[in-house]
Amino acid sequence: MLSSAEALRKQKKRVLLIGLDAATFDLVAPMLKGGSLPNLQSLIKAGSSGTLLSTIPDLSPVAWSSFATGKNAGKHGIFSFVVSKPRSYEISLANAGLRRAEAFWRILSRRGRKVGVVNMPFSYPPEEVNGYLVCGMDAPGTSSDYTYPKELKSEIKELLGDYTIDYSFVGSLERENREEILRRLFEAEKKRLQLSLHLMRKFDWDLFFVVFVALDRVQHFFWHLMEPNHPLYDEAGAERFREAIPEMYVKMDQLVGRLLEAIDEDTYVVVMSDHGAGPFDNSVPYLNLNDFFVEKGYLSLKSSGAKGEIASLLRGSRALLRKHLSPKMKERLKALLPGAREWMQSFTYFSGIDWEKTKAYATYDEIMSRGVRLNLKGREPQGVVRPGEEYEEFREELVQTLSQLQHPLTGLPIVDRVYRREELYHGECLEQAPDLFVFWNDHAYFCGNALLDKSKYREVKRPGRQFKLTEIQRSGEHRRNGVLIVKGAGVNSEFAFESADIMDVIPTVFYLLGEAVPEDMDGKVLTNIIAGDYLLRRPVSFSSERGEVRSPPPEQVYTEDEAEVVEERLRNLGYIE
């Protein structure tokens, strides 16, 4: 006979939530037919599955923040890898400390549920939870306080030795190095699995969540070796690495299988990805939006080219300093020049702009820049565009102008659509968003922001055999179509739904846990995957509880050293310039 405590635990619903960063059914589906993903296959057969649509744009910080909160970026305030400082032209790196909406681990913790979170991107600095939290890619490194509770860090060290938060590609990706890169990627994920199994066994939990990132990393830099029609296809390299991406899917399936072995049949299983992936043609010209704005008269320079040359020199100097200065010399420089890193970063991207004569500029977004800000009076320090009618008229002019951009060689349109921010988002953080978002045709147009070129277009030279890793040489890129698989009691089996939104995952997880869904979440419970009789017995309930709107921290989340580490990691992964 079960004790009362055991009986209560038997009744209590649990969810194992697994994130496979960048997994896509475009690759999963044919591999399922070949029988090479048995664990995902078993979940799909026993449950419901379909495409999980990512955010617009499908950038990791935006997608993961919308997933974690169940809210659109207009409510959580993360629109890119960087955040524009209020009433300033300066920028800082995005992180969880700047997220304005509560994540699911805080809400569940407040309700007394036990949560475990491992490698959640954009969860740094770690928040207090009823359980434990191990931060992901925005954590500076294992020397930082990247866990809650703090003492968990030493436990991880004792258990695993060296723990890799996120593998950082450094240098180049010549064929000689690629096998080592793949080995290290999987080794890091195996340690993540080992940590997860240790925590799942040691602590009681109602929701356990772990994210594996290897698929995203390998798809960014190995896609051209899988597809013969890719512009960067290298036949000699393909002989060795054609199967690099499919093999990583097989390995991730094996990790999923190990996690499934650690749970009982009463535990719900949810597998999701923050976005999908696909080929990226980086052989097309490189478009610099800010130089284009100069040409159109929307952006003015203080002196023709001079500041741009200084910025170019500074960028080169930064790289040399990072590479050659000793730690002691770096510390002395930082003491002499506090705040120099952020100033230099902002200067190298917005150098020489005559703000009093500038009406619009491209934000420092990521390598495929999508954000455009108007230099608005009262919002920007030296704004010139008046709010109201002038703002709307000029914004419409920009929409029309950008929509007509053409490929300089083919004459074909290169812009798919230009969105006004209110067409994508709503909420108290809407005013922090860029005024416009530009989306390129065919996922094929790189864009830069720094005023470094005499022409708005820069020809991209194919690297050939030396596939040196730079921000313009990723061969795979994000797509909106991710994956979602849900299995457990009351979930329809062998049911394929067309699509769900990434904001729907957490409301659905709350339902599976038997928790009321906060009514201010934008996502919805996926009732179409729930059996009708089960839904009648357990209808969806809502809570009027509103997640706290967090104020930005009064001080910087990162130290100078930590910001440099995170910035370099994002640059090496090709996420920022």
Tab-separated table of C-alpha atoms in Angstrom, residues 38 112 129 170 190 194 225 257 289 295 341 343 357 383 411 473 487 517 528 542 561:
chain	number	residue	atom	x	y	z
A	38	PRO	CA	14.171	5.773	-32.863
A	112	GLY	CA	5.521	25.782	-4.795
A	129	VAL	CA	14.027	29.244	-7.988
A	170	VAL	CA	37.790	30.159	-32.553
A	190	LYS	CA	27.364	14.437	-23.204
A	194	GLN	CA	25.449	13.617	-17.368
A	225	LEU	CA	29.121	20.264	-46.926
A	257	GLY	CA	16.751	8.254	-25.238
A	289	LEU	CA	21.999	49.586	-44.598
A	295	GLU	CA	23.244	57.493	-50.160
A	341	ARG	CA	34.729	48.675	-24.203
A	343	TRP	CA	32.089	53.163	-25.870
A	357	LYS	CA	21.165	65.780	-39.628
A	383	GLY	CA	16.512	63.298	-32.372
A	411	GLY	CA	17.791	43.446	-60.495
A	473	GLN	CA	30.597	32.755	-43.813
A	487	LYS	CA	3.572	12.764	-25.314
A	517	VAL	CA	-2.296	29.539	-17.071
A	528	ASN	CA	-6.170	20.354	-30.307
A	542	PHE	CA	-6.617	30.557	-15.987
A	561	ASP	CA	35.636	41.043	-18.611
